[in-house]
CSV table of C-alpha atoms in Angstrom, one decimal:
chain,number,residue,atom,x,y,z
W,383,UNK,CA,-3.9,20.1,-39.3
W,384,UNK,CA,-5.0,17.1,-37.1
W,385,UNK,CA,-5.2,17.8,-33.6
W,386,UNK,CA,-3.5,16.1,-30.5
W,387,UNK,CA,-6.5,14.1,-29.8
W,388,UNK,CA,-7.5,12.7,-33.4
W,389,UNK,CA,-3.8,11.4,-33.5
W,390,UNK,CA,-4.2,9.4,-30.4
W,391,UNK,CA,-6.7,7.5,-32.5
W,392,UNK,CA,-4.1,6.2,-34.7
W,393,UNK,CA,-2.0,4.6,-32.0
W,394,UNK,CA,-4.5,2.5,-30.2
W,395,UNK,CA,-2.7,-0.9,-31.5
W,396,UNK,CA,0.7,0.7,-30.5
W,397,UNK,CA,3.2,-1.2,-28.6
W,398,UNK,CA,4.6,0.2,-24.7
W,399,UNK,CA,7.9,1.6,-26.6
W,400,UNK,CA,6.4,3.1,-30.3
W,401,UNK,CA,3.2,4.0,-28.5
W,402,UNK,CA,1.6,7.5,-28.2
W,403,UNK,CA,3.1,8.4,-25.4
W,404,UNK,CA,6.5,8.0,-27.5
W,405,UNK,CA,4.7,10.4,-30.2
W,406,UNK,CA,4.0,12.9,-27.7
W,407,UNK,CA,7.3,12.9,-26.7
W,408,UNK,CA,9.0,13.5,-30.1
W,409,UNK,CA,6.6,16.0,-31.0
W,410,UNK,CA,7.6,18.1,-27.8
W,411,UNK,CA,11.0,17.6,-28.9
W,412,UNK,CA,10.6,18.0,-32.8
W,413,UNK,CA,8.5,21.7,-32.3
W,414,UNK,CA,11.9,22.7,-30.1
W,415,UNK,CA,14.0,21.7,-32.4
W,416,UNK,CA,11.7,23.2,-35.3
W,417,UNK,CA,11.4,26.9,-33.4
W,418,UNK,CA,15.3,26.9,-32.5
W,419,UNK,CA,16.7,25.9,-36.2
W,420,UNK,CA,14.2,27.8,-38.2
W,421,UNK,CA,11.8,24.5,-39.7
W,422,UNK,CA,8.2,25.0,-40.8
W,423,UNK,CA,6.4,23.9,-37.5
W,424,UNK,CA,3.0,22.6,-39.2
W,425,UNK,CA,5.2,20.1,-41.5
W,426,UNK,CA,7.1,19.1,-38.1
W,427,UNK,CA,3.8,18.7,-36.0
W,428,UNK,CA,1.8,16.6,-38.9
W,429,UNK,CA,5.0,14.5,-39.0
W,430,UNK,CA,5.5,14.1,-35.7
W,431,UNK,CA,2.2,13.3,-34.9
W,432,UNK,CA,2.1,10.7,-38.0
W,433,UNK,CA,5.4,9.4,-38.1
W,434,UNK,CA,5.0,5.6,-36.2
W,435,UNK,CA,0.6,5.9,-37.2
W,436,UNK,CA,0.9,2.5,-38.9
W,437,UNK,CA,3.6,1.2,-37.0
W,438,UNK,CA,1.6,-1.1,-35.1
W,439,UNK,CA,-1.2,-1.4,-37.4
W,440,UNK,CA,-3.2,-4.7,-36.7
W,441,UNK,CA,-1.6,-7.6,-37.8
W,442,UNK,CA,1.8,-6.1,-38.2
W,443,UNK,CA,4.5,-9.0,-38.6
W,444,UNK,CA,8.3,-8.6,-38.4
W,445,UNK,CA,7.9,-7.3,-41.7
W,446,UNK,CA,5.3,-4.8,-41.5
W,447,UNK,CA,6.7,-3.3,-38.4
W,448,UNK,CA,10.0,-2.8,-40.6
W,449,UNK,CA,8.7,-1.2,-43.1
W,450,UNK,CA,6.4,0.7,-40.8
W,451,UNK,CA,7.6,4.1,-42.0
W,452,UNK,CA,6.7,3.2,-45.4
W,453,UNK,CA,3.0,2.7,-44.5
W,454,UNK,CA,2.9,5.4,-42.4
W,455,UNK,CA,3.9,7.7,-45.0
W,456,UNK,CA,1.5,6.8,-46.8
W,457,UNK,CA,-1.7,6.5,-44.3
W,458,UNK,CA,-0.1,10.5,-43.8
W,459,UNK,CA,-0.6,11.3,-47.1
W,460,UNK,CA,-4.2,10.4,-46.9
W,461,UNK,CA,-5.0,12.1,-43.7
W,462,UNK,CA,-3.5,15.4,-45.0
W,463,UNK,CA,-5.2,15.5,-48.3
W,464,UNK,CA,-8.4,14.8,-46.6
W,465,UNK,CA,-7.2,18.2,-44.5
W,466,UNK,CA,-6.8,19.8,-47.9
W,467,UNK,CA,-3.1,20.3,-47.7
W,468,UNK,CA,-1.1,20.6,-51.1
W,469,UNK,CA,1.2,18.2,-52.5
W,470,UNK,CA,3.8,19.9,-51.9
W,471,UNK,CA,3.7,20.3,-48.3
W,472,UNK,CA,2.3,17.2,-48.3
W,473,UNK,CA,5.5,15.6,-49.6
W,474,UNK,CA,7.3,17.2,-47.2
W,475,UNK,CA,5.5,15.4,-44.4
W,476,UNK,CA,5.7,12.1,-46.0
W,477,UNK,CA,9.7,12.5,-46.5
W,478,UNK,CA,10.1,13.3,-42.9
W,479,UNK,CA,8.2,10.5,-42.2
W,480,UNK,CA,10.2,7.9,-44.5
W,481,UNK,CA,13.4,9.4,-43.5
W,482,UNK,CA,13.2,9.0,-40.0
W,483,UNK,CA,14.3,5.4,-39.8
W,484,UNK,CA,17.5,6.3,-42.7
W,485,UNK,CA,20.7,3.5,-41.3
W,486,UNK,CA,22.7,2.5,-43.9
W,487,UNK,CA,20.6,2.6,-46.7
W,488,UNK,CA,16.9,4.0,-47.5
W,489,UNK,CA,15.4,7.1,-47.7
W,490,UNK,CA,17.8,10.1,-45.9
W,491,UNK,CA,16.5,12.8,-44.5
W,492,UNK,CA,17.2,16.0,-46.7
W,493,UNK,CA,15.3,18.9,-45.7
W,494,UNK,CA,15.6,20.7,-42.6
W,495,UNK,CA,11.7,19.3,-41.1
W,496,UNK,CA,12.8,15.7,-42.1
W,497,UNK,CA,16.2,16.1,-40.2
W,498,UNK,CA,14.3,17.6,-36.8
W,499,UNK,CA,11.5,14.5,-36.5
W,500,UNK,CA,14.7,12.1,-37.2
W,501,UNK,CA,16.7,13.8,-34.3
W,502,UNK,CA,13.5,14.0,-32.1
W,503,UNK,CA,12.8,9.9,-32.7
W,504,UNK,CA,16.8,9.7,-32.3
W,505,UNK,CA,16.6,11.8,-28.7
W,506,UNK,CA,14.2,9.6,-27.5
W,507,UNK,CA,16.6,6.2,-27.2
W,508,UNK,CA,18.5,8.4,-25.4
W,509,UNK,CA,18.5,9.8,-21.5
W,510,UNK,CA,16.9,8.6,-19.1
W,511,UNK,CA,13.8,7.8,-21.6
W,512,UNK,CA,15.9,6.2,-24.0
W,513,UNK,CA,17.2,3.5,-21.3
W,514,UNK,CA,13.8,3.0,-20.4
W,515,UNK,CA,12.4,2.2,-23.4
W,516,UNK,CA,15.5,0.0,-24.2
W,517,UNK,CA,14.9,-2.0,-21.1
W,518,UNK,CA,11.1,-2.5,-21.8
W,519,UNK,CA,11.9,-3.5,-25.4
W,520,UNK,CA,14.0,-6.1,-24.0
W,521,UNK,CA,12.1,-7.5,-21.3
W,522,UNK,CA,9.1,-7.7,-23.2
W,523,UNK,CA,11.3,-10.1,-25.5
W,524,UNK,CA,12.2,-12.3,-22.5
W,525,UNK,CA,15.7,-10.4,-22.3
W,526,UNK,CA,17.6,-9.6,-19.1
W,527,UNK,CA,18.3,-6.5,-18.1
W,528,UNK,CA,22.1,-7.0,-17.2
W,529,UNK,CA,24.2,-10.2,-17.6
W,530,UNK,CA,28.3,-9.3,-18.5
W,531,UNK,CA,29.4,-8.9,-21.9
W,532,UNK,CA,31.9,-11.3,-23.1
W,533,UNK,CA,35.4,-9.9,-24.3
W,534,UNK,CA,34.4,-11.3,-28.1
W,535,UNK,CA,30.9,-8.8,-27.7
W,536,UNK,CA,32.7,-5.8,-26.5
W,537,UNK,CA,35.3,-6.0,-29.4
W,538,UNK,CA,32.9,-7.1,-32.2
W,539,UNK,CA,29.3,-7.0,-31.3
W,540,UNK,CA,28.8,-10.8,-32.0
W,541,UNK,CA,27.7,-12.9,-28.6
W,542,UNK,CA,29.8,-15.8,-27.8
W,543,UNK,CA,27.6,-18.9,-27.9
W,544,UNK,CA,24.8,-19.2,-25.4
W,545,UNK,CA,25.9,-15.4,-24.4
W,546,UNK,CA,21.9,-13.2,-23.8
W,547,UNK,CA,21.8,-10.2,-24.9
W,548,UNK,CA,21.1,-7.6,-22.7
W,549,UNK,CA,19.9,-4.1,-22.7
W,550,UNK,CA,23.7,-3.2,-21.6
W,551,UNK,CA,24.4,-5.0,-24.6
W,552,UNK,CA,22.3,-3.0,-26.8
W,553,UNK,CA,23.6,-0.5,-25.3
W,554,UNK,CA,27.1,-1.1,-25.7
W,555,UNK,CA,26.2,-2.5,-29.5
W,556,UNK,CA,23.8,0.8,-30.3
W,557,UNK,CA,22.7,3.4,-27.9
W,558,UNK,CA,26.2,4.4,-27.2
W,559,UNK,CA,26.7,5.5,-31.0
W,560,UNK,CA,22.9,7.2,-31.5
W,561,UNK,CA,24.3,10.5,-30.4
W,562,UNK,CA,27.1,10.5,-34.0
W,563,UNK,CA,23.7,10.3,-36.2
W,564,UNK,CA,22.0,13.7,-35.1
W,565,UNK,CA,22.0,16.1,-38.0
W,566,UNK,CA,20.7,19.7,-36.0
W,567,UNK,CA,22.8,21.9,-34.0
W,568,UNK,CA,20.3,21.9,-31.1
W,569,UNK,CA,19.4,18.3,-31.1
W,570,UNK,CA,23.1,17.4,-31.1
W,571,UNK,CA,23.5,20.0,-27.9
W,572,UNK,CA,20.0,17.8,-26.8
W,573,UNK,CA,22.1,14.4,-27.4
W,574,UNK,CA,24.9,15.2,-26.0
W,575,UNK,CA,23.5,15.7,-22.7
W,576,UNK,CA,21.0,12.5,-22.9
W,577,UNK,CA,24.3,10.8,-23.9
W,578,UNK,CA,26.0,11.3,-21.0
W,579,UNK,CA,23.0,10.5,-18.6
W,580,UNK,CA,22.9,7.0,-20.3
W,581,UNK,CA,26.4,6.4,-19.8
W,582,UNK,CA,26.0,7.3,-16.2
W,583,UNK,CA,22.7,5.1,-16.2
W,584,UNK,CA,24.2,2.1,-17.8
W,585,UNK,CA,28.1,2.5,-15.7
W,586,UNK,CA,25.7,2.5,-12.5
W,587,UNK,CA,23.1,-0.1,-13.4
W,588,UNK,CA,27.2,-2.4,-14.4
W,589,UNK,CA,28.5,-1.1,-10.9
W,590,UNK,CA,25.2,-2.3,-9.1
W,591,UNK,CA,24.4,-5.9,-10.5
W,592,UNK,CA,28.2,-6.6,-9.8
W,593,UNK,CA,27.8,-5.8,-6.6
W,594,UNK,CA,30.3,-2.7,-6.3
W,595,UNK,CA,28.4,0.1,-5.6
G,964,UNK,CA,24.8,-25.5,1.2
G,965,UNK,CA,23.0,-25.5,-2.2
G,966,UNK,CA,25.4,-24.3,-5.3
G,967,UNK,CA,24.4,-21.4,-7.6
G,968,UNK,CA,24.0,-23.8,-10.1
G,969,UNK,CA,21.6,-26.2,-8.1
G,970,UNK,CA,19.6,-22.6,-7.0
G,971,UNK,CA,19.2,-21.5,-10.4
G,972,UNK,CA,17.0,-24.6,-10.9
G,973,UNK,CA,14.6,-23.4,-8.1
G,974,UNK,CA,14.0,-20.0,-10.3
G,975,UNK,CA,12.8,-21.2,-13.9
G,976,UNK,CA,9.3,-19.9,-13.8
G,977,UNK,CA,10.3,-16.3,-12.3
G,978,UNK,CA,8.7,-13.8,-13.7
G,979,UNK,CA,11.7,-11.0,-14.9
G,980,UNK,CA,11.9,-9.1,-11.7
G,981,UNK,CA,12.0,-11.9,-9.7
G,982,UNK,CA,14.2,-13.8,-11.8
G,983,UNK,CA,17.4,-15.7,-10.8
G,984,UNK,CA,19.7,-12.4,-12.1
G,985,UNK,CA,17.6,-10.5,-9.3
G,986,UNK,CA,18.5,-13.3,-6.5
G,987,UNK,CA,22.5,-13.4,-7.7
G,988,UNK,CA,22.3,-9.7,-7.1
G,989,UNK,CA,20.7,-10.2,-3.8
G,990,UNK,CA,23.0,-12.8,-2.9
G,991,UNK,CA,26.0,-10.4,-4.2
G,992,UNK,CA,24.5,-7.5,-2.0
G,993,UNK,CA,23.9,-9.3,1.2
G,994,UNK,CA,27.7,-10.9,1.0
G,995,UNK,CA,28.8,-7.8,1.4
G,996,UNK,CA,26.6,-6.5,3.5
G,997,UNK,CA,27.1,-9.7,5.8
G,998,UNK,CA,31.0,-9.6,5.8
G,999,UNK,CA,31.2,-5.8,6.6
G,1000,UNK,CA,28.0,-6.8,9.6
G,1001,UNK,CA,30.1,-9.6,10.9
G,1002,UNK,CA,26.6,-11.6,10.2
G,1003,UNK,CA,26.8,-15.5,9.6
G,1004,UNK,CA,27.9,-15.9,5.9
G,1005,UNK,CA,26.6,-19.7,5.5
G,1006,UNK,CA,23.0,-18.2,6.7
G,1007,UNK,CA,22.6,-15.5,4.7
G,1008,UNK,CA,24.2,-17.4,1.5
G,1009,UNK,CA,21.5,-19.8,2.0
G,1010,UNK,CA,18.5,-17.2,2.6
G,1011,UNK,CA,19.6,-15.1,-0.5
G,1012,UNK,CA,19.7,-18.2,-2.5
G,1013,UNK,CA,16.3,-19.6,-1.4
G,1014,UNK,CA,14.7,-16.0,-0.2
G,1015,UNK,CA,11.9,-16.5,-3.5
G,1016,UNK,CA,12.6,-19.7,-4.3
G,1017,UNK,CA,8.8,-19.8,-4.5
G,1018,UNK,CA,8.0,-17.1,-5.7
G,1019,UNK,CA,6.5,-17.9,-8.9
G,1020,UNK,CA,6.1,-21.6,-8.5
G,1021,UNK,CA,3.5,-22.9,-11.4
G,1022,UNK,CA,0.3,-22.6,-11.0
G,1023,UNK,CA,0.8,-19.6,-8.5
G,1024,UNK,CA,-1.9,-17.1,-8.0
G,1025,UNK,CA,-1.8,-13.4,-6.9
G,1026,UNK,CA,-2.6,-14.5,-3.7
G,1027,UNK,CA,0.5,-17.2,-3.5
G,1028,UNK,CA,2.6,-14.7,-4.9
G,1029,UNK,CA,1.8,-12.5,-1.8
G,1030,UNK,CA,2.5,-15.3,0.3
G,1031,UNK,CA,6.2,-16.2,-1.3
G,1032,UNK,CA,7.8,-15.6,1.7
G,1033,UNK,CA,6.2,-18.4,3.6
G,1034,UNK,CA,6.2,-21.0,0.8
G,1035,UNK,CA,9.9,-20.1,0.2
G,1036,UNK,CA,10.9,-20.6,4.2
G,1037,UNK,CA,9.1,-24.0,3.8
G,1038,UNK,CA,11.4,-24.3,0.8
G,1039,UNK,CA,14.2,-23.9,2.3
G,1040,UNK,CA,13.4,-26.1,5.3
G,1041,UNK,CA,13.4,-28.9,3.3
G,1042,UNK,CA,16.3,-28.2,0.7
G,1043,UNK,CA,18.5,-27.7,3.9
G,1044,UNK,CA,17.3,-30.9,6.0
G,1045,UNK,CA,18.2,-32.9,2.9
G,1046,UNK,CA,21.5,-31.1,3.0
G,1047,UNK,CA,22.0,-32.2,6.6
G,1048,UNK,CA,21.8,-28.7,8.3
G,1049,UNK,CA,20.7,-28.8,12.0
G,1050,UNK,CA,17.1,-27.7,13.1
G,1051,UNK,CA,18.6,-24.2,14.8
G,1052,UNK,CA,20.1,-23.4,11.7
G,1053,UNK,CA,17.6,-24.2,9.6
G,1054,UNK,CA,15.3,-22.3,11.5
G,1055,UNK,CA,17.8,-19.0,10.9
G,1056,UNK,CA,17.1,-18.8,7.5
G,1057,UNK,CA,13.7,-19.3,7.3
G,1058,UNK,CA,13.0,-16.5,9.7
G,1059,UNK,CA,15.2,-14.5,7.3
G,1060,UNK,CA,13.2,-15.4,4.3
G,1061,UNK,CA,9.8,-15.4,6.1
G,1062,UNK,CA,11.2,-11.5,7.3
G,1063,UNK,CA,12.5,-10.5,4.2
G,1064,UNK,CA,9.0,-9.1,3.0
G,1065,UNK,CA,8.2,-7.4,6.5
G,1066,UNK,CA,5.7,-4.2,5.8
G,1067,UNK,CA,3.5,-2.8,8.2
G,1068,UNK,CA,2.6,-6.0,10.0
G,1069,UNK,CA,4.4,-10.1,9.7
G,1070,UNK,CA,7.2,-11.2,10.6
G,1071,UNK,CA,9.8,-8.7,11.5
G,1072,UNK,CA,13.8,-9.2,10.9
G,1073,UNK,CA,15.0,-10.3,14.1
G,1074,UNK,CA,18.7,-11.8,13.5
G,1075,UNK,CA,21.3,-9.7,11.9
G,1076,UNK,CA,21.4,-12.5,9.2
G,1077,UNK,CA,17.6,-11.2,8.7
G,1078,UNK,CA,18.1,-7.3,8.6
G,1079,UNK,CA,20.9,-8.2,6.0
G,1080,UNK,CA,19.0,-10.3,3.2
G,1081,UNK,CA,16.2,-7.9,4.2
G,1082,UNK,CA,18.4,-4.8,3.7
G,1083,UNK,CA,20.1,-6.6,-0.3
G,1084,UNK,CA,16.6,-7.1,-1.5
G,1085,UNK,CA,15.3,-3.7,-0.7
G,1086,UNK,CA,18.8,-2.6,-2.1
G,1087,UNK,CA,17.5,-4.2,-5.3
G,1088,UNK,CA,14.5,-1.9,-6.0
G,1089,UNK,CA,16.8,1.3,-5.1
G,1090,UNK,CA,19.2,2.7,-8.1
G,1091,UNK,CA,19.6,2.3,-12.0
G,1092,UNK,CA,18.7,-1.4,-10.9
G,1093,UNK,CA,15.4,-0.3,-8.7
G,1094,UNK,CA,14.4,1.8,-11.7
G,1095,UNK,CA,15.0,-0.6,-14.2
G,1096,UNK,CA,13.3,-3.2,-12.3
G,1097,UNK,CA,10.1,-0.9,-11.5
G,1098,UNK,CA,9.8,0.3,-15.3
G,1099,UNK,CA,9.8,-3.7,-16.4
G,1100,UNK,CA,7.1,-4.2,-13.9
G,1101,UNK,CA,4.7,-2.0,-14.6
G,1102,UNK,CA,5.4,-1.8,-18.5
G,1103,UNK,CA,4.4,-5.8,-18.1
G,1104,UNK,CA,1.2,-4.9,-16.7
G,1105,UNK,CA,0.2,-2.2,-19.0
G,1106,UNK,CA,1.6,1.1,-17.4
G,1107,UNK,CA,3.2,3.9,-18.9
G,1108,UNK,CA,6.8,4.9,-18.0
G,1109,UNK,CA,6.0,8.7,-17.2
G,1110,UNK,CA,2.7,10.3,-17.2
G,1111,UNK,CA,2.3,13.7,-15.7
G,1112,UNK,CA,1.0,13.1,-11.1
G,1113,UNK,CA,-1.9,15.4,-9.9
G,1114,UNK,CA,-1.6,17.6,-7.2
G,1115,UNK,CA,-4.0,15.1,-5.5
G,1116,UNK,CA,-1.3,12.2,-6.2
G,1117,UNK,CA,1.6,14.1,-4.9
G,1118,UNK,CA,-0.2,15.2,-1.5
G,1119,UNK,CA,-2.2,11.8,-0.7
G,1120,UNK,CA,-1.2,8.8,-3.0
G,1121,UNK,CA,-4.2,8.1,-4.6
G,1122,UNK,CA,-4.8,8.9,-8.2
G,1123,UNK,CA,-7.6,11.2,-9.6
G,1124,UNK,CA,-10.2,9.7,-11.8
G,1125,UNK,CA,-8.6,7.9,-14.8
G,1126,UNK,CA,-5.4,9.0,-13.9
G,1127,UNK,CA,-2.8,6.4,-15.4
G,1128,UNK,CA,-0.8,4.8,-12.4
G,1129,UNK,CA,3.0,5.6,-14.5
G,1130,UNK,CA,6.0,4.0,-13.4
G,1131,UNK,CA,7.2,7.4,-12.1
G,1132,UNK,CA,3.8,7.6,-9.5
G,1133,UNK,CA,5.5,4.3,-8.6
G,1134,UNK,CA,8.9,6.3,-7.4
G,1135,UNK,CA,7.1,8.6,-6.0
G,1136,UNK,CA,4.6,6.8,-4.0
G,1137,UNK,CA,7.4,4.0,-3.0
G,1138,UNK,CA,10.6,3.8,-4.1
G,1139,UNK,CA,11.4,7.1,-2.9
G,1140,UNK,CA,10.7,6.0,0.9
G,1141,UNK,CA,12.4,2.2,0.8
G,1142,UNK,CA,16.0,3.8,2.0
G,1143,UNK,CA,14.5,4.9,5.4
G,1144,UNK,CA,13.5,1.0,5.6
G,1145,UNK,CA,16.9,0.2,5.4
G,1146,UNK,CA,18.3,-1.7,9.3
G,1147,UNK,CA,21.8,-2.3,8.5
G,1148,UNK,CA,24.9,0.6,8.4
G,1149,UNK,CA,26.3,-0.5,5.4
G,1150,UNK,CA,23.1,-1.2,4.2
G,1151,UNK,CA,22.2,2.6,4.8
G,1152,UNK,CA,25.5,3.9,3.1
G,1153,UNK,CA,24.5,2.0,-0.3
G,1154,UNK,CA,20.8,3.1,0.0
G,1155,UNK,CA,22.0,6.7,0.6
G,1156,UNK,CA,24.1,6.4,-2.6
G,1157,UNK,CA,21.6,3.9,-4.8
G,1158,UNK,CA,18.5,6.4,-3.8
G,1159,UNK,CA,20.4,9.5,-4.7
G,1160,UNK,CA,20.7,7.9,-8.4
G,1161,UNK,CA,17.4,7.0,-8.4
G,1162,UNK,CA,16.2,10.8,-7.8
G,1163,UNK,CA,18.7,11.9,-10.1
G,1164,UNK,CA,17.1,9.2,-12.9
G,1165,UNK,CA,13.3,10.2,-12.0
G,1166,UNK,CA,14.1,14.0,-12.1
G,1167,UNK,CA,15.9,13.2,-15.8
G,1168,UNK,CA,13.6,11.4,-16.8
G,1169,UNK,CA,10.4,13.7,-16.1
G,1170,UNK,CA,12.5,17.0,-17.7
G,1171,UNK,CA,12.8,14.6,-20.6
G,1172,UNK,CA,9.2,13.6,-20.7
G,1173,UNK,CA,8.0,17.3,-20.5
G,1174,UNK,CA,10.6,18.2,-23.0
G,1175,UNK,CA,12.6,20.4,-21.1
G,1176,UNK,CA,16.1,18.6,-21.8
């Protein structure tokens, strides 16, 4: 099993919202997910611990960092067999690993371990964390943090012309429906607390830069 | 008077937390703040508008940047001369923009016109905004959103050895003292409200962080 420490290794390149501080995060998460459903804990700590490892490998593009499950599935298989795991278990961990970013298509997760590291991941855009790292992401991307939806946006998704998209946009567009994708009993219990936190966080953050409250 | 539309010219080298979105909150904030004061509206429109006009002119330094105030008064003296505005009044809103970054020693707010843009752009770092704001800041230079304080950080402000300066040593160093700055009633009854939901959001998201919800 690799340890806490060797991982950190892996996420030097890392960006301020996949980095290993996010890791850390969803393995906390993942293990208390893993312990309250039942899940075997050392395929949920190797994958949790592996599961953005090439995300941000040097030189990613746009591409690379979309398929960045992919590769890290794959740099996990050769960690583990140089740990001297079996194929088996081994293939569990790279499931979880390709599964975590399932949307409408792909990979989805199918066992139990691959289900817990994609509700940890999904816990993590949520709360107070999940606004966080939503508002980083954007402002790192020359976003704003608030400007008002248009009537068009809030019906559809689609900005008007010339309308920025901010993180109460993605918001709106996204974090507001994370919490309908989590597959465990106790990450949904989890979610549905972050969820309401956000909405409190993002119906404040509309009330303050309107100047209401 | 200068339009909105004229001011957002002044602001197209901000950096994101001193961008034009931050002033139109400002300006929003001390409106209010200046109609339920009985404070001179004209004055304070003009001092939220101009308040960092300079604050990120090209070519600024850190040092320049520390000095904003000042270059922004000057600013504003000749933006408002131009506009035909008499010497007294001129001279109002600079000492509200030269005040508006009043610490332990400067320029103090005087006028009432001062204590309110003082007051709105303190209101600023305070709730989801104040958050938000402090996260984009510090993610921008490097920082982690949450690491775990020392004991030595919680007693003294300063961090031990290598210990990363997160944007939650941030709220706890700062952000959780700028209410009792606050000079103006109405100013205090936002604070009071804005600094209650920025506890609530750095409690959340610490318990998050540690895993514990």
């Amino acid at each position: 099993m690799p340890t806490i420490e060797q991982a950190r290794l892996w996420y030097q390149e890392a960006d301020p919202v996949h980095d290993f501080e996010h890791v850390l995060r969803v393995y906390r998460i993942a293990e208390r997910l893993a312990i309250a459903e039942g899940a075997d804990l050392e395929v949920v700590h190797a994958a949790a611990l592996l599961h953005d490892s090439r995300g941000s490998a040097p030189g990613g593009s746009g591409a690379e960092r979309l398929e960045h499950h992919i590769t890290s599935a794959q740099f996990a298989g050769k960690v583990l067999l140089q740990e001297g795991w079996t194929e088996e278990r081994i293939h569990a961990v790279q499931h979880c690993i390709r599964a975590h970013r399932f949307r409408h298509n792909g990979e989805k997760p199918q066992s139990l371990e691959a289900k817990v590291l994609f509700d940890a991941d999904k816990l993590d855009v949520l709360g107070a964390i999940g606004a966080a790292r939503t508002i980083v992401y954007g402002a790192l991307d020359g976003k704003p943090l608030y400007t008002e939806p248009s009537e068009q946006f809030i019906q559809t998704g689609k900005e008007t012309p010339g309308e920025l998209h901010s993180s109460y946009h993605e918001y709106l567009f996204k974090l507001s429906k994370i919490k309908d994708l989590i597959f465990t009993e106790s990450g949904i219990k989890l979610a549905e607390s972050r969820h309401a936190f956000l909405v409190q966080f993002y119906e404040e953050l509309r009330a303050e830069c309107r100047g209401e409250r």
